[in-house]
């Protein structure tokens, strides 16, 4: 385990290093932010958003929760999306899932997890929408991985359904939506290249708000 005091020693080394390359680094940061990306990922300790992207402070606006969900009644993720899209005007929004996700795994099992139940029910619904495809995968590990990917796809759609994204769309400034998966076993970040617009077009205007 990372020692408690070690954290503050590491922080001092980190800020010294930043200042060695640019003395004004933190002073410039304090003036404001203009991140190009909103990243929504899992809280999992192994999926370190900025680290795996090689991103610097100021590059990415980040939201993390259990299993990278964007439920339509969740005020926390909704506030993050509103702020990032409407005020920061990010150019890209990323939903990043990961293989070996405990949240997705839990949603595939039959266990009462208390307050986590309604949260994980969102993933059980993803399973329900794609039951035929998932049930046809005989290998449990492969089915689990596919549910991770389909969950990312559903969250991309949930993102699109929000009023803030719909408004941005009619004003021709909608950020690009991307679905990614991080493979913990290899360290590889994978772009699922989800055709969000294609999937949405197939819904024939059901979710249009404008
Ligand atoms: Co996870």
Short mmCIF file of C-alpha atoms and ligand atoms in Angstrom, two decimals:
data_model
loop_
_atom_site.label_atom_id
_atom_site.label_comp_id
_atom_site.label_asym_id
_atom_site.label_seq_id
_atom_site.Cartn_x
_atom_site.Cartn_y
_atom_site.Cartn_z
CA UNK A 1 0.00 0.00 0.00
CA UNK A 2 1.14 3.49 -0.80
CA UNK A 3 2.23 5.10 2.47
CA UNK A 4 0.22 8.06 3.70
CA UNK A 5 3.22 10.36 4.10
CA UNK A 6 4.65 9.10 0.84
CA UNK A 7 1.77 10.80 -0.96
CA UNK A 8 2.88 14.25 0.14
CA UNK A 9 6.53 13.51 -0.59
CA UNK A 10 5.54 12.33 -4.06
CA UNK A 11 3.48 15.47 -4.53
CA UNK A 12 6.48 17.66 -3.69
CA UNK A 13 8.66 15.77 -6.20
CA UNK A 14 5.94 16.02 -8.83
CA UNK A 15 5.47 19.77 -8.47
CA UNK A 16 9.24 20.32 -8.39
CA UNK A 17 9.52 18.37 -11.64
CA UNK A 18 6.72 20.37 -13.28
CA UNK A 19 8.37 23.63 -12.25
CA UNK A 20 11.75 22.47 -13.54
CA UNK A 21 10.32 22.34 -17.08
CA UNK A 22 8.14 25.41 -16.65
CA UNK A 23 8.57 27.71 -13.67
CA UNK A 24 5.13 29.29 -14.33
CA UNK A 25 3.30 25.96 -14.72
CA UNK A 26 0.97 26.23 -11.72
CA UNK A 27 0.52 29.98 -12.02
CA UNK A 28 -0.68 29.46 -15.59
CA UNK A 29 -3.00 26.64 -14.48
CA UNK A 30 -4.60 28.88 -11.88
CA UNK A 31 -5.78 31.28 -14.59
CA UNK A 32 -8.40 28.88 -15.93
CA UNK A 33 -9.08 25.68 -17.80
CA UNK A 34 -9.83 24.91 -21.41
CA UNK A 35 -9.88 21.10 -21.62
CA UNK A 36 -10.62 19.56 -25.00
CA UNK A 37 -12.02 16.38 -23.53
CA UNK A 38 -14.61 15.19 -21.06
CA UNK A 39 -13.66 11.73 -19.83
CA UNK A 40 -16.21 9.55 -18.05
CA UNK A 41 -14.65 6.38 -16.67
CA UNK A 42 -14.80 3.81 -13.89
CA UNK A 43 -13.64 4.53 -10.34
CA UNK A 44 -11.47 1.39 -10.47
CA UNK A 45 -8.02 2.14 -9.02
CA UNK A 46 -6.34 0.39 -11.96
CA UNK A 47 -7.87 2.65 -14.60
CA UNK A 48 -6.01 5.90 -14.09
CA UNK A 49 -7.51 8.38 -16.51
CA UNK A 50 -4.78 10.97 -17.07
CA UNK A 51 -1.91 8.54 -16.53
CA UNK A 52 -2.88 6.10 -19.27
CA UNK A 53 -3.49 8.94 -21.72
CA UNK A 54 -0.29 10.80 -20.93
CA UNK A 55 -2.43 13.85 -20.24
CA UNK A 56 -1.36 16.92 -18.31
CA UNK A 57 -3.31 19.01 -15.81
CA UNK A 58 -5.74 21.13 -17.80
CA UNK A 59 -6.16 18.59 -20.64
CA UNK A 60 -9.08 16.46 -19.45
CA UNK A 61 -12.28 17.15 -17.51
CA UNK A 62 -12.89 13.94 -15.56
CA UNK A 63 -15.85 12.12 -14.04
CA UNK A 64 -15.52 8.66 -12.54
CA UNK A 65 -18.10 6.39 -10.95
CA UNK A 66 -18.73 2.67 -10.52
CA UNK A 67 -18.81 1.10 -14.01
CA UNK A 68 -18.71 4.42 -15.93
CA UNK A 69 -22.46 4.99 -16.04
CA UNK A 70 -24.51 7.95 -17.26
CA UNK A 71 -27.97 7.16 -15.84
CA UNK A 72 -30.66 9.63 -16.89
CA UNK A 73 -31.57 10.43 -13.26
CA UNK A 74 -28.04 10.89 -11.89
CA UNK A 75 -27.48 14.52 -10.90
CA UNK A 76 -23.74 14.08 -10.47
CA UNK A 77 -22.84 12.90 -13.98
CA UNK A 78 -25.52 15.20 -15.44
CA UNK A 79 -23.90 18.22 -13.77
CA UNK A 80 -20.47 17.23 -15.06
CA UNK A 81 -21.80 16.82 -18.61
CA UNK A 82 -23.71 20.11 -18.45
CA UNK A 83 -20.65 22.01 -17.26
CA UNK A 84 -18.25 20.38 -19.72
CA UNK A 85 -20.46 20.71 -22.81
CA UNK A 86 -22.33 23.95 -22.15
CA UNK A 87 -19.66 25.99 -20.38
CA UNK A 88 -16.25 24.49 -21.12
CA UNK A 89 -17.35 23.59 -24.64
CA UNK A 90 -15.25 20.43 -24.83
CA UNK A 91 -14.73 19.02 -28.34
CA UNK A 92 -14.84 15.35 -27.38
CA UNK A 93 -16.69 13.28 -24.80
CA UNK A 94 -15.32 9.85 -23.97
CA UNK A 95 -16.99 6.99 -22.15
CA UNK A 96 -14.23 4.63 -21.06
CA UNK A 97 -15.05 1.19 -19.73
CA UNK A 98 -12.55 -1.50 -18.86
CA UNK A 99 -12.24 -5.27 -18.98
CA UNK A 100 -12.22 -6.93 -15.52
CA UNK A 101 -14.75 -4.34 -14.27
CA UNK A 102 -16.09 -5.39 -10.86
CA UNK A 103 -19.30 -3.43 -11.40
CA UNK A 104 -20.08 -5.21 -14.66
CA UNK A 105 -19.13 -8.55 -13.12
CA UNK A 106 -21.47 -7.94 -10.17
CA UNK A 107 -24.31 -7.09 -12.54
CA UNK A 108 -23.87 -10.49 -14.21
CA UNK A 109 -24.37 -12.32 -10.91
CA UNK A 110 -27.22 -12.92 -8.50
CA UNK A 111 -26.27 -11.10 -5.34
CA UNK A 112 -27.97 -8.48 -3.18
CA UNK A 113 -25.49 -5.62 -2.95
CA UNK A 114 -27.66 -3.14 -1.06
CA UNK A 115 -27.38 0.46 -2.23
CA UNK A 116 -25.45 -0.72 -5.29
CA UNK A 117 -28.50 -2.62 -6.60
CA UNK A 118 -30.29 0.29 -8.34
CA UNK A 119 -26.97 1.54 -9.73
CA UNK A 120 -26.02 -1.85 -11.15
CA UNK A 121 -29.54 -2.33 -12.48
CA UNK A 122 -28.49 0.03 -15.26
CA UNK A 123 -26.02 -2.64 -16.41
CA UNK A 124 -28.60 -5.41 -16.02
CA UNK A 125 -30.77 -3.36 -18.40
CA UNK A 126 -27.89 -3.24 -20.87
CA UNK A 127 -27.83 -7.04 -20.67
CA UNK A 128 -31.58 -7.12 -21.29
CA UNK A 129 -31.32 -4.93 -24.43
CA UNK A 130 -28.62 -7.20 -25.84
CA UNK A 131 -29.73 -10.51 -24.35
CA UNK A 132 -29.82 -12.44 -27.62
CA UNK A 133 -26.25 -11.45 -28.56
CA UNK A 134 -24.86 -12.02 -25.07
CA UNK A 135 -26.61 -15.33 -24.42
CA UNK A 136 -25.19 -16.62 -27.72
CA UNK A 137 -21.63 -16.21 -26.37
CA UNK A 138 -20.86 -19.51 -24.64
CA UNK A 139 -17.55 -18.52 -23.02
CA UNK A 140 -18.31 -16.63 -19.81
CA UNK A 141 -15.15 -14.52 -19.98
CA UNK A 142 -15.99 -13.43 -23.56
CA UNK A 143 -19.57 -12.65 -22.55
CA UNK A 144 -18.30 -10.54 -19.67
CA UNK A 145 -15.97 -8.61 -22.00
CA UNK A 146 -18.75 -8.05 -24.50
CA UNK A 147 -21.05 -6.72 -21.78
CA UNK A 148 -18.28 -4.25 -20.83
CA UNK A 149 -18.25 -3.04 -24.46
CA UNK A 150 -22.05 -2.92 -24.80
CA UNK A 151 -22.27 -1.00 -21.53
CA UNK A 152 -19.91 1.61 -23.00
CA UNK A 153 -22.11 1.80 -26.11
CA UNK A 154 -25.28 2.27 -24.05
CA UNK A 155 -23.68 5.01 -21.99
CA UNK A 156 -22.64 6.77 -25.22
CA UNK A 157 -26.32 6.70 -26.21
CA UNK A 158 -27.40 7.93 -22.77
CA UNK A 159 -25.02 10.81 -23.26
CA UNK A 160 -26.56 11.62 -26.62
CA UNK A 161 -30.06 11.57 -25.12
CA UNK A 162 -29.28 14.36 -22.63
CA UNK A 163 -30.83 17.77 -23.27
CA UNK A 164 -27.42 19.46 -23.16
CA UNK A 165 -26.10 17.29 -26.02
CA UNK A 166 -29.32 17.69 -28.01
CA UNK A 167 -29.10 21.46 -27.67
CA UNK A 168 -25.46 21.40 -28.74
CA UNK A 169 -26.48 19.30 -31.74
CA UNK A 170 -29.07 21.75 -33.06
CA UNK A 171 -26.52 24.54 -32.56
CA UNK A 172 -23.94 22.56 -34.55
CA UNK A 173 -21.43 22.35 -31.73
CA UNK A 174 -22.05 18.86 -30.40
CA UNK A 175 -18.84 17.25 -29.16
CA UNK A 176 -17.78 13.99 -30.75
CA UNK A 177 -18.81 10.98 -28.67
CA UNK A 178 -16.29 8.17 -28.29
CA UNK A 179 -16.49 4.76 -26.63
CA UNK A 180 -13.26 3.27 -25.30
CA UNK A 181 -12.23 0.21 -23.34
CA UNK A 182 -9.08 -0.06 -21.27
CA UNK A 183 -7.63 -3.56 -21.12
CA UNK A 184 -6.07 -3.87 -17.68
CA UNK A 185 -4.26 -7.09 -18.65
CA UNK A 186 -2.26 -5.38 -21.43
CA UNK A 187 -2.39 -1.66 -20.58
CA UNK A 188 -3.92 -1.00 -23.98
CA UNK A 189 -6.52 1.70 -24.57
CA UNK A 190 -8.96 0.55 -27.29
CA UNK A 191 -11.21 2.82 -29.33
CA UNK A 192 -14.39 0.79 -29.93
CA UNK A 193 -15.20 3.10 -32.88
CA UNK A 194 -18.87 3.09 -31.98
CA UNK A 195 -21.03 4.60 -34.69
CA UNK A 196 -23.09 6.65 -32.24
CA UNK A 197 -24.82 8.66 -34.98
CA UNK A 198 -25.64 5.49 -36.90
CA UNK A 199 -27.18 3.84 -33.86
CA UNK A 200 -29.13 7.00 -33.11
CA UNK A 201 -30.39 7.37 -36.69
CA UNK A 202 -31.73 3.83 -36.43
CA UNK A 203 -33.88 5.01 -33.51
CA UNK A 204 -35.78 7.27 -35.90
CA UNK A 205 -36.02 10.40 -33.79
CA UNK A 206 -37.31 8.74 -30.62
CA UNK A 207 -34.95 10.73 -28.41
CA UNK A 208 -35.06 14.07 -30.24
CA UNK A 209 -35.80 16.98 -27.89
CA UNK A 210 -35.59 19.81 -30.42
CO1 LIG B 1 -14.92 -0.87 -13.31
#
